[in-house]
Coordinates of C-alpha atoms and ligand atoms in Angstrom, one line a residue:
M887 CA 104.5 112.9 64.8
D888 CA 107.7 111.3 63.6
F889 CA 109.8 109.0 65.8
K890 CA 112.3 107.9 63.2
D891 CA 115.5 106.6 64.8
K892 CA 113.9 106.9 68.3
V893 CA 114.2 103.8 70.5
V894 CA 111.1 103.1 72.6
I895 CA 110.8 100.5 75.4
V896 CA 107.2 99.5 76.2
T897 CA 106.7 97.2 79.2
G898 CA 103.5 95.2 79.0
G899 CA 103.7 95.5 75.2
S900 CA 102.0 92.1 74.7
S901 CA 98.5 93.2 75.5
G902 CA 96.0 96.1 75.8
I903 CA 97.3 99.6 76.2
G904 CA 101.0 98.6 75.8
A905 CA 100.3 96.6 72.6
E906 CA 98.4 99.6 71.1
T907 CA 101.2 102.0 72.2
A908 CA 103.9 99.8 70.6
I909 CA 102.0 99.6 67.3
Q910 CA 101.3 103.4 67.3
F911 CA 105.0 104.1 67.8
A912 CA 105.9 101.6 65.0
Q913 CA 103.5 103.4 62.7
Q914 CA 105.5 106.6 63.4
S915 CA 108.8 104.8 62.4
A916 CA 110.1 104.2 65.9
K917 CA 112.4 101.3 66.8
V918 CA 110.2 99.5 69.3
V919 CA 111.2 97.2 72.2
I920 CA 108.2 95.2 73.5
V921 CA 108.4 93.5 76.9
G922 CA 106.2 90.9 78.5
R923 CA 106.0 87.3 79.7
N924 CA 103.7 85.8 77.0
E925 CA 105.9 85.1 74.0
Q926 CA 103.0 84.3 71.6
K927 CA 101.2 87.5 72.4
L928 CA 104.5 89.5 72.0
R929 CA 105.1 87.8 68.6
N930 CA 101.6 88.8 67.4
V931 CA 102.2 92.4 68.4
A932 CA 105.6 92.4 66.7
I933 CA 104.0 91.3 63.5
S934 CA 101.7 94.3 63.6
C935 CA 104.6 96.6 64.5
E936 CA 106.8 95.4 61.6
S937 CA 104.0 95.5 59.1
A938 CA 103.6 99.3 59.8
K939 CA 107.0 100.5 58.4
G940 CA 109.0 97.4 58.0
I941 CA 111.1 98.0 61.1
K942 CA 111.6 94.8 63.1
P943 CA 110.8 95.3 66.8
L944 CA 112.9 93.7 69.6
I945 CA 110.9 91.2 71.6
I946 CA 112.1 90.7 75.2
K947 CA 110.5 88.0 77.2
A948 CA 110.9 89.2 80.8
D949 CA 109.1 89.2 84.1
V950 CA 109.4 92.7 85.5
T951 CA 109.2 91.3 89.0
I952 CA 112.5 89.5 88.5
D953 CA 115.5 91.8 88.9
S954 CA 117.8 89.9 86.4
D955 CA 115.0 90.0 83.8
V956 CA 114.7 93.8 84.3
K957 CA 118.5 94.2 83.8
S958 CA 118.2 92.1 80.6
I959 CA 115.7 94.6 79.2
I960 CA 118.3 97.4 79.2
E961 CA 121.2 95.1 78.2
K962 CA 119.3 93.6 75.2
T963 CA 118.0 97.0 74.1
M964 CA 121.5 98.6 74.1
E965 CA 122.9 95.6 72.3
R966 CA 120.4 95.8 69.5
F967 CA 119.7 99.5 69.2
G968 CA 122.6 101.3 71.1
Q969 CA 120.4 104.0 72.7
I970 CA 117.2 104.6 74.6
D971 CA 115.0 107.6 73.9
I972 CA 111.6 106.8 75.4
L973 CA 110.6 104.5 78.3
V974 CA 106.9 103.6 78.7
N975 CA 106.4 101.9 82.1
N976 CA 103.1 100.3 81.4
A977 CA 103.2 96.7 82.7
G978 CA 100.7 96.3 85.5
I979 CA 98.1 94.1 87.2
V980 CA 95.0 94.7 89.3
A981 CA 93.5 92.5 92.1
E982 CA 90.6 92.8 94.4
A983 CA 91.6 92.2 98.0
K984 CA 90.5 93.3 101.5
I985 CA 93.0 94.4 104.1
Q986 CA 92.6 91.2 106.0
D987 CA 93.4 89.0 103.0
G988 CA 97.1 88.8 103.8
I989 CA 100.3 90.4 102.5
E990 CA 100.7 88.2 99.3
V991 CA 98.6 90.5 97.2
Y992 CA 100.5 93.5 98.4
D993 CA 103.8 92.1 97.4
R994 CA 102.5 90.9 94.0
L995 CA 101.0 94.3 93.1
M996 CA 103.6 96.5 94.5
N997 CA 106.4 94.5 92.9
T998 CA 104.7 94.6 89.5
N999 CA 103.2 98.1 89.5
L1000 CA 105.8 100.1 91.4
R1001 CA 109.1 98.3 92.4
S1002 CA 109.7 97.1 88.8
V1003 CA 109.2 100.7 87.5
Y1004 CA 111.7 102.0 90.0
L1005 CA 114.3 99.5 89.1
L1006 CA 113.9 99.6 85.3
T1007 CA 113.8 103.4 85.3
S1008 CA 117.0 103.6 87.4
L1009 CA 118.8 101.4 85.0
A1010 CA 117.5 103.3 81.9
T1011 CA 118.3 106.7 83.4
P1012 CA 122.0 107.0 82.2
Y1013 CA 120.9 106.3 78.7
L1014 CA 117.9 108.6 78.8
I1015 CA 120.1 111.4 80.0
K1016 CA 122.4 110.9 77.0
T1017 CA 119.4 111.3 74.6
R1018 CA 117.5 113.9 76.7
G1019 CA 114.7 111.4 76.6
S1020 CA 111.3 110.9 78.1
I1021 CA 109.6 108.6 80.5
I1022 CA 105.8 108.0 80.5
N1023 CA 104.3 106.0 83.4
I1024 CA 100.9 104.4 83.0
S1025 CA 99.1 105.1 86.3
S1026 CA 95.4 105.1 87.0
V1027 CA 92.6 107.3 88.3
A1028 CA 92.7 104.7 91.2
G1029 CA 95.8 106.6 92.3
Q1030 CA 93.6 109.6 93.0
K1031 CA 90.2 108.1 93.8
A1032 CA 89.8 105.6 96.7
V1033 CA 88.2 102.3 95.7
S1034 CA 86.9 99.9 98.3
K1035 CA 88.7 96.5 98.2
F1036 CA 91.3 97.8 95.8
V1037 CA 93.5 99.4 98.5
V1038 CA 96.7 97.8 97.2
Y1039 CA 96.1 98.8 93.6
C1040 CA 95.2 102.4 94.6
T1041 CA 98.3 102.6 96.8
S1042 CA 100.6 101.3 94.0
K1043 CA 99.2 103.9 91.5
A1044 CA 99.3 106.8 94.1
G1045 CA 103.0 105.8 94.6
L1046 CA 103.6 105.9 90.9
D1047 CA 102.1 109.4 90.6
M1048 CA 104.5 110.7 93.3
F1049 CA 107.4 108.8 91.7
T1050 CA 106.5 110.6 88.4
K1051 CA 106.5 114.1 90.0
S1052 CA 109.6 113.6 92.2
L1053 CA 111.6 112.1 89.4
A1054 CA 110.6 114.9 87.0
K1055 CA 112.2 117.3 89.5
E1056 CA 115.3 115.2 89.8
L1057 CA 115.9 114.7 86.0
G1058 CA 114.8 118.1 84.8
E1059 CA 118.3 119.4 84.9
Y1060 CA 119.3 116.8 82.3
G1061 CA 116.4 117.6 80.0
V1062 CA 114.7 114.3 80.7
R1063 CA 110.9 114.7 81.0
V1064 CA 108.8 112.4 83.2
N1065 CA 105.0 112.3 82.9
A1066 CA 102.1 109.9 83.8
I1067 CA 98.8 109.1 82.3
S1068 CA 95.9 108.1 84.5
P1069 CA 93.3 106.2 82.6
G1070 CA 89.8 105.4 84.0
P1071 CA 88.5 102.0 82.8
V1072 CA 89.9 100.9 79.5
K1073 CA 88.7 97.8 77.4
T1074 CA 91.6 95.4 77.8
D1075 CA 92.3 91.9 79.3
I1076 CA 93.2 93.3 82.7
F1077 CA 89.9 92.7 84.3
A1078 CA 89.6 89.1 83.1
A1079 CA 93.1 88.4 84.3
A1080 CA 92.1 89.6 87.7
G1081 CA 89.1 87.2 87.7
L1082 CA 86.5 90.0 87.7
D1083 CA 83.1 89.7 86.0
V1084 CA 84.1 91.7 82.9
E1085 CA 80.7 92.3 81.3
A1086 CA 79.1 93.5 84.5
F1087 CA 82.2 95.7 85.3
V1088 CA 82.2 97.3 81.9
R1089 CA 78.4 97.8 81.9
N1090 CA 78.5 99.4 85.3
R1091 CA 81.5 101.7 84.4
E1092 CA 79.9 102.8 81.1
A1093 CA 76.6 103.6 82.8
S1094 CA 78.2 105.7 85.6
S1095 CA 80.6 107.7 83.3
P1096 CA 79.5 111.2 82.2
L1097 CA 80.3 110.4 78.6
G1098 CA 78.5 107.1 78.9
K1099 CA 81.4 105.0 77.7
I1100 CA 84.8 103.7 78.7
A1101 CA 88.1 104.2 76.8
V1102 CA 89.9 102.0 74.4
G1103 CA 93.7 101.4 74.2
K1104 CA 94.2 103.8 71.4
D1105 CA 92.8 106.7 73.5
I1106 CA 95.7 106.2 75.9
A1107 CA 98.3 105.4 73.2
D1108 CA 97.6 108.7 71.5
M1109 CA 98.5 110.6 74.7
V1110 CA 101.6 108.5 75.2
L1111 CA 102.9 109.5 71.7
Y1112 CA 102.0 113.2 72.3
L1113 CA 103.9 113.3 75.7
A1114 CA 106.9 111.5 74.1
S1115 CA 107.0 114.0 71.2
D1116 CA 108.6 117.4 70.9
K1117 CA 105.1 119.0 71.0
A1118 CA 105.2 118.2 74.7
N1119 CA 108.7 119.7 75.3
S1120 CA 107.5 122.0 78.1
I1121 CA 105.6 119.3 79.9
T1122 CA 107.1 117.4 82.8
G1123 CA 105.8 116.1 86.2
S1124 CA 102.2 116.1 84.9
I1125 CA 99.5 113.5 85.3
Y1126 CA 97.0 113.3 82.5
V1127 CA 93.6 111.9 83.3
I1128 CA 91.8 110.1 80.5
D1129 CA 88.6 108.7 82.1
N1130 CA 85.5 109.9 80.2
G1131 CA 84.8 112.1 83.2
R1132 CA 84.6 109.4 85.9
L1133 CA 86.8 111.4 88.4
L1134 CA 84.1 114.1 88.4
E1135 CA 81.5 111.6 89.9
Ligands
NAP1265 N1 92.5 98.7 81.6 C1 92.2 99.6 82.5 O1 91.0 99.8 82.8 C2 93.3 100.4 83.1 C3 92.9 101.5 83.9 C4 93.9 102.3 84.5 C5 95.2 101.9 84.4 N2 95.5 100.8 83.7 C6 97.0 100.4 83.7 O2 97.4 100.3 82.3 C7 98.5 99.4 82.3 C8 98.2 98.3 81.2 O3 97.1 97.6 81.5 P1 96.1 97.0 80.4 O4 94.7 97.5 80.8 O5 96.6 97.2 79.1 O6 96.1 95.4 80.8 P2 96.5 94.1 80.1 O7 95.8 94.1 78.7 O8 96.2 93.0 81.0 O9 98.1 94.3 79.9 C9 98.9 94.2 81.0 C10 100.3 94.1 80.4 O10 101.3 94.0 81.5 C11 102.1 92.9 81.4 N3 102.6 92.4 82.6 C12 101.8 92.1 83.7 N4 102.6 91.6 84.7 C13 103.9 91.5 84.2 C14 105.1 91.1 84.7 N5 105.2 90.6 85.9 N6 106.2 91.1 83.8 C15 106.1 91.6 82.6 N7 104.9 92.1 82.1 C16 103.8 92.0 82.9 C17 101.3 91.9 80.6 O11 102.2 91.1 79.8 P3 102.3 89.5 80.0 O12 101.0 88.9 80.4 O13 102.8 89.1 78.6 O14 103.4 89.3 81.0 C18 100.5 92.8 79.6 O15 101.3 93.1 78.5 C19 98.6 98.8 83.7 O16 99.6 99.4 84.4 C20 97.2 99.1 84.4 O17 97.3 99.3 85.8 C21 94.6 100.0 83.1

């Protein structure tokens, strides 16, 4: 797959699935825009991207829950690269919370996992129409399988799935494809950031998956690149599960 002269925005490009995705695109000669709040982590990913083919990525320090930051993602990308071909809506957080724990966690997760995606995608759409580009949303199997005490996370990802399908219908006439990937557990920093017991969580998920393992970032990034490529030119409105068989349980 060759992404020479393609401009790719990856939100949450400072860590985990997003970092791996940005590096994979850079290895295929894309002009990569990596977005996150942690500048040091963004710089580390940028070094890996640039060392692939010598193309300097654009780092954008932005909080996707702040509207002016989201607008700056599009403005800075257009200023540097003049076009947008691929938008990977990947930034996301998880949190354990019961329904009686208050509205704060709802606002935090929905703002990060869903509202920001809506806003950024709406601002990117005129440019994606010009390039007949592609959108890939990183959802979760939690959007399809109910998980006790993760009602907000599950709801945000179920919303993202329907956003993907509805938008695929709306943008089909412009040749813009919209797809999602729904990973099961992936080895990244997301669980530690949510204050979960990572070792116990991973052990439990590995033991209960039909393939006896959980995914790594590259498993997801490989599918992102495939969906963004011409090989997937007949695919839109689809949600690809990558979960080592967990949804079968
Ligand atoms: N790991 C899994 O098991 C798993 C399973 C299913 C789905 N997913 C989904 O995969 C996506 C990536 O997660 P990951 O596992 O790679 O986690 P991760 O390693 O914790 O990365 C999350 C990324 O999102 C960014 N982010 C979070 N809040 C942000 C905000 N307000 N503004 C800007 N960037 C923000 C973080 O950047 P900064 O910290 O620099 O801001 C980081 O780059 C998420 O949408 C997640 O729901 C993950």
